[in-house]
Coordinates of C-alpha atoms (C1' of nucleotides) in Angstrom, one line a residue:
Chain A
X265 CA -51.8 33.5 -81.8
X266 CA -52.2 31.6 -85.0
X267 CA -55.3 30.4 -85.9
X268 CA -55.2 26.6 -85.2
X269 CA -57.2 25.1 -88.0
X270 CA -54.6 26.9 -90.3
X271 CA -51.9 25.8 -88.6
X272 CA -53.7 21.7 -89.0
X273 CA -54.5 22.9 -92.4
X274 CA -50.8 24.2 -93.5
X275 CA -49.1 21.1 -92.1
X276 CA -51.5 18.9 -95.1
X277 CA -51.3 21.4 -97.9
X278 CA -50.9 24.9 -99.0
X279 CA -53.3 27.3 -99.0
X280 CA -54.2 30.2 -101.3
X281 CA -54.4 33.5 -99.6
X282 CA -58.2 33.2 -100.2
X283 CA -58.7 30.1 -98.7
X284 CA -57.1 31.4 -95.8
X285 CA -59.3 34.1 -95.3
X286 CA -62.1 32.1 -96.0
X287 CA -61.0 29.8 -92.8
X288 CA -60.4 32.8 -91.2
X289 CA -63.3 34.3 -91.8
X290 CA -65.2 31.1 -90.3
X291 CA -63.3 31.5 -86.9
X292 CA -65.4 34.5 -86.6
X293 CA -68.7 33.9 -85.2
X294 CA -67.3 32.6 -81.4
X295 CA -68.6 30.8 -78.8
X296 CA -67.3 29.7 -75.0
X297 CA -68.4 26.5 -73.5
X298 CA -67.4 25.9 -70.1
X299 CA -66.1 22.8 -68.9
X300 CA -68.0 20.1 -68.6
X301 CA -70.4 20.9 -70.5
X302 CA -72.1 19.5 -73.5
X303 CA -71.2 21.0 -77.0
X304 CA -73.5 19.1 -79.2
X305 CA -75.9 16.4 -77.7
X306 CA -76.8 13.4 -79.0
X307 CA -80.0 13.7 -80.6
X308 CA -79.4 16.8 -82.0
X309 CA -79.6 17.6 -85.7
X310 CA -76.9 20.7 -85.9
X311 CA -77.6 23.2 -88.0
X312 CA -74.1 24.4 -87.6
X313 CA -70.4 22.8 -87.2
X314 CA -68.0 23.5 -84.7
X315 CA -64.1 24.0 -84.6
X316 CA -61.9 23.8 -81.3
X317 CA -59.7 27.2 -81.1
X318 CA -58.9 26.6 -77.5
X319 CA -59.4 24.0 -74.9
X320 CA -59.8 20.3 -75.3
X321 CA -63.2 18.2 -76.0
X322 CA -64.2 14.9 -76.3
X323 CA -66.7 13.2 -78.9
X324 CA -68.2 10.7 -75.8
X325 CA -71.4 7.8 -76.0
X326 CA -73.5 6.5 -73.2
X327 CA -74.6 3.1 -73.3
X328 CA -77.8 1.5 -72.3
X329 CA -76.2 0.0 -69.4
X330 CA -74.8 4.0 -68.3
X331 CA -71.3 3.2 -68.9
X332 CA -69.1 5.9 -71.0
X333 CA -67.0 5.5 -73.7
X334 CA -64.7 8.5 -75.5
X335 CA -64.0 7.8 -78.6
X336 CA -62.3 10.7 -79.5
X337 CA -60.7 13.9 -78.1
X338 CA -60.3 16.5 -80.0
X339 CA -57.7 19.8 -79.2
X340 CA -57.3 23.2 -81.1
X341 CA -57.4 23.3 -84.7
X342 CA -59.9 20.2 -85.0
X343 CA -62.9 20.8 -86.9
X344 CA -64.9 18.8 -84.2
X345 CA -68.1 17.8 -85.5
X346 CA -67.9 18.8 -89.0
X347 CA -69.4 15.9 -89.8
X348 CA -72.8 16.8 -89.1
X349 CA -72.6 18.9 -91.9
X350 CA -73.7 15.4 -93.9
X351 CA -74.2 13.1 -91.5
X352 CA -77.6 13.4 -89.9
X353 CA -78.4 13.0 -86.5
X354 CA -76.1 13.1 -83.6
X355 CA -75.5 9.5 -81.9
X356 CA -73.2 11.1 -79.7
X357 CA -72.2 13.8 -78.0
X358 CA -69.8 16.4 -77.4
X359 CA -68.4 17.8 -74.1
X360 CA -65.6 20.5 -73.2
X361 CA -62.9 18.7 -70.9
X362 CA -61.9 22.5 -70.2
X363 CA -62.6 25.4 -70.8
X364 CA -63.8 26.0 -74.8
X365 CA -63.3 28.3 -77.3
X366 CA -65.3 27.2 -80.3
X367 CA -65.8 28.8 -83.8
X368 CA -69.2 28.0 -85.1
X369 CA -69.6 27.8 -89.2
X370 CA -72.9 27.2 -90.4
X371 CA -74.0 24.3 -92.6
X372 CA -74.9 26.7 -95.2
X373 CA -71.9 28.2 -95.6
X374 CA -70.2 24.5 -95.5
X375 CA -72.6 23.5 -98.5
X376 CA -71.8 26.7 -100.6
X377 CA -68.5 26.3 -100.2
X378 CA -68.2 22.8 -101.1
X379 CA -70.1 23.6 -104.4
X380 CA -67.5 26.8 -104.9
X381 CA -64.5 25.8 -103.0
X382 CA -63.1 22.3 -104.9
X383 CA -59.8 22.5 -102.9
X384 CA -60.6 23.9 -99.8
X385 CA -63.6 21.2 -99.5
X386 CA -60.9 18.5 -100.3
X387 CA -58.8 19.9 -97.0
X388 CA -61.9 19.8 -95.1
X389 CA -62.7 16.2 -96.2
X390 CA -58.9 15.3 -95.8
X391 CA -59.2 16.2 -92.1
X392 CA -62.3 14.7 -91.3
X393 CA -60.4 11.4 -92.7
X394 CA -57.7 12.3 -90.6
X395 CA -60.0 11.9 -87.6
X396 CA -61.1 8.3 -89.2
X397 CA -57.6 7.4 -89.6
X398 CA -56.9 8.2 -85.6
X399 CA -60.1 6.6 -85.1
X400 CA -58.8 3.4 -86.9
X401 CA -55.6 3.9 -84.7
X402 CA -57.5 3.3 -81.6
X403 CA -59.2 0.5 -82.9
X404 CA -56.0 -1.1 -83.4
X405 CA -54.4 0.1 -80.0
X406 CA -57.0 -1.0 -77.9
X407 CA -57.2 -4.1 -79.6
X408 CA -54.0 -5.5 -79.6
X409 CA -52.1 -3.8 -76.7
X410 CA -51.8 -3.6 -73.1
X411 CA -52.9 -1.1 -70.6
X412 CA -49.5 0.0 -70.5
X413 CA -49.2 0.5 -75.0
X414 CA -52.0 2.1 -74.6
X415 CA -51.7 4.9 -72.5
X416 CA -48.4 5.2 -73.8
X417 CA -49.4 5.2 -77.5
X418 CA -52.2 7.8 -76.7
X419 CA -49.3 10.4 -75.4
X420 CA -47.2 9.8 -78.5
X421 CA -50.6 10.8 -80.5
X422 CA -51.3 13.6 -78.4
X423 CA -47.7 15.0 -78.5
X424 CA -47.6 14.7 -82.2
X425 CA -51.1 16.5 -82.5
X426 CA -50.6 19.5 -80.1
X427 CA -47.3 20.1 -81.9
X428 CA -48.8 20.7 -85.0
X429 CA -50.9 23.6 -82.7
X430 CA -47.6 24.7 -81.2
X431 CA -48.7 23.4 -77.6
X432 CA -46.1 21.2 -76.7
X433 CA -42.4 22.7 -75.1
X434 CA -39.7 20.8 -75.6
X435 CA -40.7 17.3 -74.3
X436 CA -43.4 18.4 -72.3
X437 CA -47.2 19.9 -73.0
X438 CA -50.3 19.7 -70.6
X439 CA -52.9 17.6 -71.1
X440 CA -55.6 18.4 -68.9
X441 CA -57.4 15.4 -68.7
X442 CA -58.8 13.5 -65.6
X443 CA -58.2 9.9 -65.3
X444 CA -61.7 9.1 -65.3
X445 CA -61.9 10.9 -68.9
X446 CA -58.5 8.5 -69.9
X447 CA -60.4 5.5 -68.1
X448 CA -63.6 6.1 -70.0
X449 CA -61.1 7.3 -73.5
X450 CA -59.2 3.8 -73.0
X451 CA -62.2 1.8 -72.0
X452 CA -59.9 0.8 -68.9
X453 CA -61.0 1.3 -65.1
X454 CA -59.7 4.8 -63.4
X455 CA -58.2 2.3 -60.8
X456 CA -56.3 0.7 -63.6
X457 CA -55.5 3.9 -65.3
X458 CA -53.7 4.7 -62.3
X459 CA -51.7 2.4 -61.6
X460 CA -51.0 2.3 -65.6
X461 CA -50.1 5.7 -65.5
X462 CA -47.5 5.1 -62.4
X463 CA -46.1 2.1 -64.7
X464 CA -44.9 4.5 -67.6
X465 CA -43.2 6.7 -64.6
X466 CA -41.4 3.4 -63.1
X467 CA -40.2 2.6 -66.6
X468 CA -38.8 5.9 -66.8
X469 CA -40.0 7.1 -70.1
X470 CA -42.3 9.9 -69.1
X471 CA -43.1 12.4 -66.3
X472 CA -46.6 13.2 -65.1
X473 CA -48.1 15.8 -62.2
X474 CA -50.7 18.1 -62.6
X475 CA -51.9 17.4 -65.9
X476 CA -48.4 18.5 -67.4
X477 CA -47.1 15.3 -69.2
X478 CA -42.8 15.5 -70.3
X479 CA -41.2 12.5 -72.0
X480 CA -38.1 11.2 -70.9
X481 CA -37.1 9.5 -73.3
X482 CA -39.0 9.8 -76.3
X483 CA -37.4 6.5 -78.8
X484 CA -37.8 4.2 -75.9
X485 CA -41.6 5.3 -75.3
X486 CA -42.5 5.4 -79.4
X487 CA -41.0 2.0 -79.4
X488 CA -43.1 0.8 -76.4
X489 CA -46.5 2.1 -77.4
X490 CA -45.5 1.1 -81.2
X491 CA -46.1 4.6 -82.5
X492 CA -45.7 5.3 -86.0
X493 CA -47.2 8.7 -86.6
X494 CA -47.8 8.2 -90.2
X495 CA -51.5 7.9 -89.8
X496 CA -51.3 11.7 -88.7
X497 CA -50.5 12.6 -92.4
X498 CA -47.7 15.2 -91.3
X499 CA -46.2 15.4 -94.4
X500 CA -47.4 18.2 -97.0
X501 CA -48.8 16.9 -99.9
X502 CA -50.6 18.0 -103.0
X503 CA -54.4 17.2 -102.3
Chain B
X162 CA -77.4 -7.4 -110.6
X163 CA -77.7 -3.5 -109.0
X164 CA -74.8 -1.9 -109.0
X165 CA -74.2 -1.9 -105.1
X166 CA -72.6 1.7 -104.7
X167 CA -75.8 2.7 -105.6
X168 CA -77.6 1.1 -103.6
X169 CA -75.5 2.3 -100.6
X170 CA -75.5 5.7 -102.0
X171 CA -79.2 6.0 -102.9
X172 CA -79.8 4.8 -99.5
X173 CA -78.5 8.0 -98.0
X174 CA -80.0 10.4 -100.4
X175 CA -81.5 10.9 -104.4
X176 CA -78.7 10.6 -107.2
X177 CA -79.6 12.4 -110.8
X178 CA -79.7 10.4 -113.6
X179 CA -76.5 11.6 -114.6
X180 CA -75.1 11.2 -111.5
X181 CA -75.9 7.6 -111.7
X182 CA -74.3 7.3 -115.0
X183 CA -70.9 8.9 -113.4
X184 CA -71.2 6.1 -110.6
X185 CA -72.0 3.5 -113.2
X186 CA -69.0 4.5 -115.2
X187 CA -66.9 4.6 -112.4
X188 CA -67.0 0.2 -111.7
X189 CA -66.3 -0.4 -115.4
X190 CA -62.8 -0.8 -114.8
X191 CA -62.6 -4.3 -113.2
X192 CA -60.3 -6.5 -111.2
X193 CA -60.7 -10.0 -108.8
X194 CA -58.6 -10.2 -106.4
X195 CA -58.7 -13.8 -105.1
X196 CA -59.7 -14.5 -101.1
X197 CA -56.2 -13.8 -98.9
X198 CA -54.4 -11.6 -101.4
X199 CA -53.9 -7.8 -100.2
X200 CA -56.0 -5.9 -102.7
X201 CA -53.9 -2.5 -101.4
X202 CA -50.6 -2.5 -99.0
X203 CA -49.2 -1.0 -96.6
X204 CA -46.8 1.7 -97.8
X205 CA -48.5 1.6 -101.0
X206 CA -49.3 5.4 -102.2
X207 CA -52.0 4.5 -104.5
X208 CA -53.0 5.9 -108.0
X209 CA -56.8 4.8 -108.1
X210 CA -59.1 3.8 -105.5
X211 CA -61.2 0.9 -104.9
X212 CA -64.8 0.3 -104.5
X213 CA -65.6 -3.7 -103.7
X214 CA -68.5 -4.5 -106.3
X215 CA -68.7 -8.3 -104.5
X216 CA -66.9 -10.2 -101.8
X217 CA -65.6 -9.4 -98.3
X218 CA -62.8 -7.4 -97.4
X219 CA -60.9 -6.3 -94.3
X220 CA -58.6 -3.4 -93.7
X221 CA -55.5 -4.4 -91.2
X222 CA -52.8 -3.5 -89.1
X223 CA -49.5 -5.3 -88.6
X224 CA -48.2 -4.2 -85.2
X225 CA -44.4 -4.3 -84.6
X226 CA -45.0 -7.9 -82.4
X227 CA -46.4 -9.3 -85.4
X228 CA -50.2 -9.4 -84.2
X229 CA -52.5 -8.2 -86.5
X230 CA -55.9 -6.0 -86.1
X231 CA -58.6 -5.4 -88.1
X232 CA -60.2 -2.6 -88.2
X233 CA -62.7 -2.3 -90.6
X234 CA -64.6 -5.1 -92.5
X235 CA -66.0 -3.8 -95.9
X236 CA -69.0 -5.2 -97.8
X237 CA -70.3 -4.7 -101.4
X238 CA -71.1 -1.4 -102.1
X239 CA -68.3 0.1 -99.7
X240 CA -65.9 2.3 -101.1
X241 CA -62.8 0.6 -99.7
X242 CA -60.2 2.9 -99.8
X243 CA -61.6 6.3 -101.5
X244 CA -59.9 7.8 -98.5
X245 CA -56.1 7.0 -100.4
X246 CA -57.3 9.7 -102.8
X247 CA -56.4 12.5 -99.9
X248 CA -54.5 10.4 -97.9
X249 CA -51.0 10.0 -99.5
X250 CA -48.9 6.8 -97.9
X251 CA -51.3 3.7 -96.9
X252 CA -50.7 3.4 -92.9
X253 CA -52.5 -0.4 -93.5
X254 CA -53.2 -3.0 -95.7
X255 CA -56.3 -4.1 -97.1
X256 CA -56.7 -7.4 -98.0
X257 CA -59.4 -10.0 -99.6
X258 CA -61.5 -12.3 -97.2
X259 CA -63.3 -13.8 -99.8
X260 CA -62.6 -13.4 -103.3
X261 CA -63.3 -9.9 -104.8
X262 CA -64.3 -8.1 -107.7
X263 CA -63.4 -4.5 -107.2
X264 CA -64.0 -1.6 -109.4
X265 CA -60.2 1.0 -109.5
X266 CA -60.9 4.7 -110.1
X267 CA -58.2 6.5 -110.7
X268 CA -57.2 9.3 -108.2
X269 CA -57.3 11.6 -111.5
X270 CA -60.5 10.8 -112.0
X271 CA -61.6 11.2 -108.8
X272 CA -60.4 14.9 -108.5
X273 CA -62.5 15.8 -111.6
X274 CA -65.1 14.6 -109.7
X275 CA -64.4 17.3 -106.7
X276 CA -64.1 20.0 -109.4
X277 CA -67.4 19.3 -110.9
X278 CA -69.5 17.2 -108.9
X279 CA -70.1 19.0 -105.6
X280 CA -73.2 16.7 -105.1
X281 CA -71.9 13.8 -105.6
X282 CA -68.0 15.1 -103.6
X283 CA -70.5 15.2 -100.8
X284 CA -72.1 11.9 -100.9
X285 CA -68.9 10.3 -101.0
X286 CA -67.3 12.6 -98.4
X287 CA -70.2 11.1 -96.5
X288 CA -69.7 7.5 -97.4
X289 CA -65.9 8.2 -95.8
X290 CA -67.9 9.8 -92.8
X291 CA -70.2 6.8 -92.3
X292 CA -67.1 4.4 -92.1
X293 CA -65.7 7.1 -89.7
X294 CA -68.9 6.2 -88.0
X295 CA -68.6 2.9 -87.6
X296 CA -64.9 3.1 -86.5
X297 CA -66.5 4.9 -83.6
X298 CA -68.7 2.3 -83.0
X299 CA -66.1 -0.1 -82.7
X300 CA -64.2 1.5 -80.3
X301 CA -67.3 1.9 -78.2
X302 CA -67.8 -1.7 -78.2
X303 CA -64.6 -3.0 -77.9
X304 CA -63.8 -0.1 -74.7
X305 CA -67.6 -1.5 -73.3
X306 CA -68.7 -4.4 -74.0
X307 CA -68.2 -8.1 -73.4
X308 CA -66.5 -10.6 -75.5
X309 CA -70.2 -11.7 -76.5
X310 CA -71.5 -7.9 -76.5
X311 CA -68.8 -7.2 -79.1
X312 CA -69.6 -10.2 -81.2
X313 CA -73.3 -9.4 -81.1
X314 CA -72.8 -6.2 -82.1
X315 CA -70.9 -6.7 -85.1
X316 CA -73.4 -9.3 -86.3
X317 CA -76.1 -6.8 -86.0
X318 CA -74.1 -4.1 -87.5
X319 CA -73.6 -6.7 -90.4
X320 CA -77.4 -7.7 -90.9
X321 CA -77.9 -4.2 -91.4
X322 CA -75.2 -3.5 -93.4
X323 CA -75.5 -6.4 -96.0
X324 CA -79.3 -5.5 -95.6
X325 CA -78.7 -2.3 -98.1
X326 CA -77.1 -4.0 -100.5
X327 CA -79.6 -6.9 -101.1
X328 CA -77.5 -9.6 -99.2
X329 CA -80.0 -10.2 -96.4
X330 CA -82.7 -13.3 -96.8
X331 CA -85.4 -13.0 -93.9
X332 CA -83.2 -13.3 -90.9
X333 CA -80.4 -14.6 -92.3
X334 CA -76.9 -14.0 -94.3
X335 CA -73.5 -15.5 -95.2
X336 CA -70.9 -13.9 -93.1
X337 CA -67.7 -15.7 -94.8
X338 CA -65.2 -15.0 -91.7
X339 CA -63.1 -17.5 -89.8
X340 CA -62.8 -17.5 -86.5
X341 CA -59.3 -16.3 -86.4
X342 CA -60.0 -12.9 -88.7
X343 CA -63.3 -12.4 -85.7
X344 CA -60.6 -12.6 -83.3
X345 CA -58.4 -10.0 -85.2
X346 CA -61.4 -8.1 -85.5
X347 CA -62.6 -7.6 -82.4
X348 CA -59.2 -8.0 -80.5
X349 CA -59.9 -11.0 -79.2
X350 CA -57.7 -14.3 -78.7
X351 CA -59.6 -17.5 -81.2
X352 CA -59.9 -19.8 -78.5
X353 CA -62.7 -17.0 -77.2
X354 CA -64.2 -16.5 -79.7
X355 CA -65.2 -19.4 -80.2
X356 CA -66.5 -19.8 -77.1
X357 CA -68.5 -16.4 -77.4
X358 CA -69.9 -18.0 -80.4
X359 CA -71.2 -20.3 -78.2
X360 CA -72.2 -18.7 -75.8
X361 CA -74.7 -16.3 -78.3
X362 CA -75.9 -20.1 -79.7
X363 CA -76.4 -21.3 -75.9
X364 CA -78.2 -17.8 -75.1
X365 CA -80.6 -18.8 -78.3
X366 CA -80.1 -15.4 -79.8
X367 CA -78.3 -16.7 -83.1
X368 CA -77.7 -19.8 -85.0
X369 CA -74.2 -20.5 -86.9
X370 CA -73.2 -23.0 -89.1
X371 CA -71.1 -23.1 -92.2
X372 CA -70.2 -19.2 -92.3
X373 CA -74.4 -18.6 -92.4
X374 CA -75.7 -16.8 -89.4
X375 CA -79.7 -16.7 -88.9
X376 CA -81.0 -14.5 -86.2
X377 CA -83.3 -16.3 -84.2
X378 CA -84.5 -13.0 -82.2
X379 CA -83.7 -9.7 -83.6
X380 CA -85.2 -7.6 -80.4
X381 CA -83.0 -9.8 -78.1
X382 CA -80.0 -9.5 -80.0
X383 CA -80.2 -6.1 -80.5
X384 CA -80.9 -5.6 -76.4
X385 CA -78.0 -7.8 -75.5
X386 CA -75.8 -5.8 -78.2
X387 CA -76.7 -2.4 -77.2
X388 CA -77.4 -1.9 -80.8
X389 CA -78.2 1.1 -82.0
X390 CA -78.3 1.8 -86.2
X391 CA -78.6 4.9 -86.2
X392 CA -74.7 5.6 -86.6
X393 CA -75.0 3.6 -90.6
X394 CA -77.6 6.5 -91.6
X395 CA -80.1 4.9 -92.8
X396 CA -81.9 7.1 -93.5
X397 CA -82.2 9.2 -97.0
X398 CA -81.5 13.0 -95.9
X399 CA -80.8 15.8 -98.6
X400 CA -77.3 15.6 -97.8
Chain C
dC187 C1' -65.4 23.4 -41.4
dG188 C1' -67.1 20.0 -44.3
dG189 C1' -68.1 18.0 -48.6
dA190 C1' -67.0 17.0 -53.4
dG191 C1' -63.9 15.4 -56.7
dC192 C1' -59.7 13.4 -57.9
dG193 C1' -55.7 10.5 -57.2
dT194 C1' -53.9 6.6 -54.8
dT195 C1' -53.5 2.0 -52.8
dG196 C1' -54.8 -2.9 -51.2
dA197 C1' -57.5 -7.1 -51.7
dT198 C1' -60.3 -10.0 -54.3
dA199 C1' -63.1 -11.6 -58.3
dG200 C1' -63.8 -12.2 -63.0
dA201 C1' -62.7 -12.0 -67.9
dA202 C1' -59.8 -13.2 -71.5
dG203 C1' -55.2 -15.0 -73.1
dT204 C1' -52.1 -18.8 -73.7
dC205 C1' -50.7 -23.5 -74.3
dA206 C1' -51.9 -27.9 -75.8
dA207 C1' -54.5 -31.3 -77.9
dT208 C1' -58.4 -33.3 -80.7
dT209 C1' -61.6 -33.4 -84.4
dG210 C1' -63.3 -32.9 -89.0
dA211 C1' -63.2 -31.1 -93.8
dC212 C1' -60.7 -30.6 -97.7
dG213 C1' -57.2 -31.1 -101.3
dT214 C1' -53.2 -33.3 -103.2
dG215 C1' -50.1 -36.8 -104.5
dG216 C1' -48.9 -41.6 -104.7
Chain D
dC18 C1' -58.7 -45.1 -103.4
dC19 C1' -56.1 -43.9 -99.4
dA20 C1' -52.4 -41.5 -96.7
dC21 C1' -51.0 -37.3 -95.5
dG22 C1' -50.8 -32.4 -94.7
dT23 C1' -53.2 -28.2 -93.9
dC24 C1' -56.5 -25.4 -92.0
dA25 C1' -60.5 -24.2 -89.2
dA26 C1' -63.3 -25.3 -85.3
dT27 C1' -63.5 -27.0 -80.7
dT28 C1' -62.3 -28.1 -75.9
dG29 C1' -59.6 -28.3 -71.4
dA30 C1' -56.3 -26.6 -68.0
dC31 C1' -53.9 -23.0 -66.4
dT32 C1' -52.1 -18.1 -66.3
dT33 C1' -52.4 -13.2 -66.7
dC34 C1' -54.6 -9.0 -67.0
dT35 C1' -58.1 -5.9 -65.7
dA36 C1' -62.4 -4.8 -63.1
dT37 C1' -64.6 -4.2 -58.8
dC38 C1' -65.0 -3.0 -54.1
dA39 C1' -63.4 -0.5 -50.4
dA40 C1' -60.8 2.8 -48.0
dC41 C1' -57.9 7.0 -47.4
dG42 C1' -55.4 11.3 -48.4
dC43 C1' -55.3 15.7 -50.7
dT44 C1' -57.0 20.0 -52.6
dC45 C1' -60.2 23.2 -53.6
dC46 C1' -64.1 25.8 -52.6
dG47 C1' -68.6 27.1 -50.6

DNA sequence: CGGAGCGTTGATAGAAGTCAATTGACGTGG
DNA sequence: CCACGTCAATTGACTTCTATCAACGCTCCG
């Protein structure tokens, strides 16, 4: 299997043969997380950074009133929270939806190769922008769209982002996410999620059972969620 | 007048003399954009970046339905769109609140920076990160809170924010928004927000006349916003 | 076997949107 | 100087969307 940060990586820009073993040579130093649980805490000050190679997570707050919010998930190839390489303390957290494999990359070795590594450290910046640019996406989603444009715009992203990662078959990939997590990711109700989610099935553009999602029909569902994947940056550019 | 990057950058961590000269020579080239003009649109693929120097600014979305979302508001000192530098086609447009006076670096420019200037690459790779922050931010609020939480929130987000660079007099600032580009901000109809507004007048937390908004009780604001700074990084950290 | 967690459904309450109209400030042209 | 149009703020009435509360079935696992 390909390592999935070169894969993200690739899809932006070429590499040199160095700088991929340089990214190779950060997948090295592995760790598993089980589901569930927390992969940075908010609070922390990480001394190290951590990049998905398998599994899904979410970057999730708690407010003061208990309730949950996602506000991003993350699958393989995403340098998760390479942003505590500048930014200092955690005000959120991390936790594995499943299963984790995680490559940990130390902040040292971020800061050396930022002063040695002009073009690599642009890539790395580029995809932590990336992540801004789906945040902003969000933003815009739940703002201005129903339940429905929603849920529905939040598959189009995800099948767009595991196919860079080469998890997604034809019209269909797995997404194993409760809808509790998609409640909390969509600030919407698991009731509502629910009967959100049986909405997109009656309008026939997608198919959903046991975490494996397939589109139907994939025009009809971009134009209902009003995707337009160019905030993903797919295209491979000079940067 | 400081030169407000600088004060949002020194805020975060120590510049070298020389690095402020690099910063200082980078808002030399000039341009006013008057209030409602787009300073960068959508589709655009930019040569130089802006950095606003004074004014109010707002970064939007068009969806296909024609309603419009803001999603970020930027403030002296705010780097508006450095991340068009690695980011090739504009997914959004950015347009003029108030009248601005905006400093262009060239993209060139900026890549000369990323060969030499690993420092300073980092502090504004963080500067991106920080706005990535406050994206987050937003869509915990918007997902979580009430129409009034919301609004409190992004006035205390704003105190602080206009607090760095020098726009801040005791408990009170100019926030130069209508009513209808709060709504688009917080994805909120205008009719309710005015009534929020209200409401955070009625609840004595604020007052609000004329585009000035005093804070009448920080601590209570703050509790009924769930506000938490910690997200801006406040804090100067060797970075 | 029984409990826990998730998915599903129904009934009701509450929040926010929409439509419509009024007011006041401002600028422009006659 | 005033009439008029424009734009933002404000308010009321009504509609629609989503949350909440409650209950039940299913599956997995100890």
């Amino acid at each position: 299997m390909t390592n999935p940060l070169l894969l993200h990586l690739e899809k932006r820009d070429a590499l040199s043969p160095a700088e991929r073993d340089i990214i190779l040579e950060m997948s090295a130093n592995q760790k598993v997380f089980p589901a569930k649980v927390d992969i940075v805490r908010e609070g922390d000050n990480p001394t190290e950074s951590c990049m998905l190679l398998s599994g899904f997570s979410a970057r999730y707050h708690i407010l003061a009133d208990g309730k949950r919010q996602i506000s991003a998930i993350h699958v393989p190839g995403d340098f998760v929270d390479l942003h505590s390489f500048l930014l200092a303390r955690m005000d959120h957290s991390v936790a594995a939806l499943t299963d984790c494999r995680v490559a940990m990359v130390p902040h040292t070795h971020l800061r050396e190769l930022s002063q040695t590594q002009p073009h690599l450290t642009r890539l790395l910046w580029l995809s932590t922008l990336i992540d801004a640019a789906i945040h902003r996406r969000w933003i815009v989603t739940s703002g201005r769209l129903s339940a429905a444009g929603q849920l529905a715009h939040l598959i189009c992203e995800m099948f767009c982002r595991l196919q860079v990662v080469e998890m997604v078959e034809e019209d269909s990939f797995r997404l194993p996410i409760s809808q509790i997590e998609l409640g909390d990711a969509l600030g919407l109700s698991t009731v509502h999620i629910n009967r959100t989610i049986r909405e997109l099935r009656e309008r026939d553009l997608i198919r959903w059972q046991n975490s494996q999602i397939t589109i139907v029909n994939w025009t009809s569902l971009k134009r209902f969620a009003q995707f337009e994947p160019i905030y993903l940056n797919l295209e491979p550019e000079r940067r």
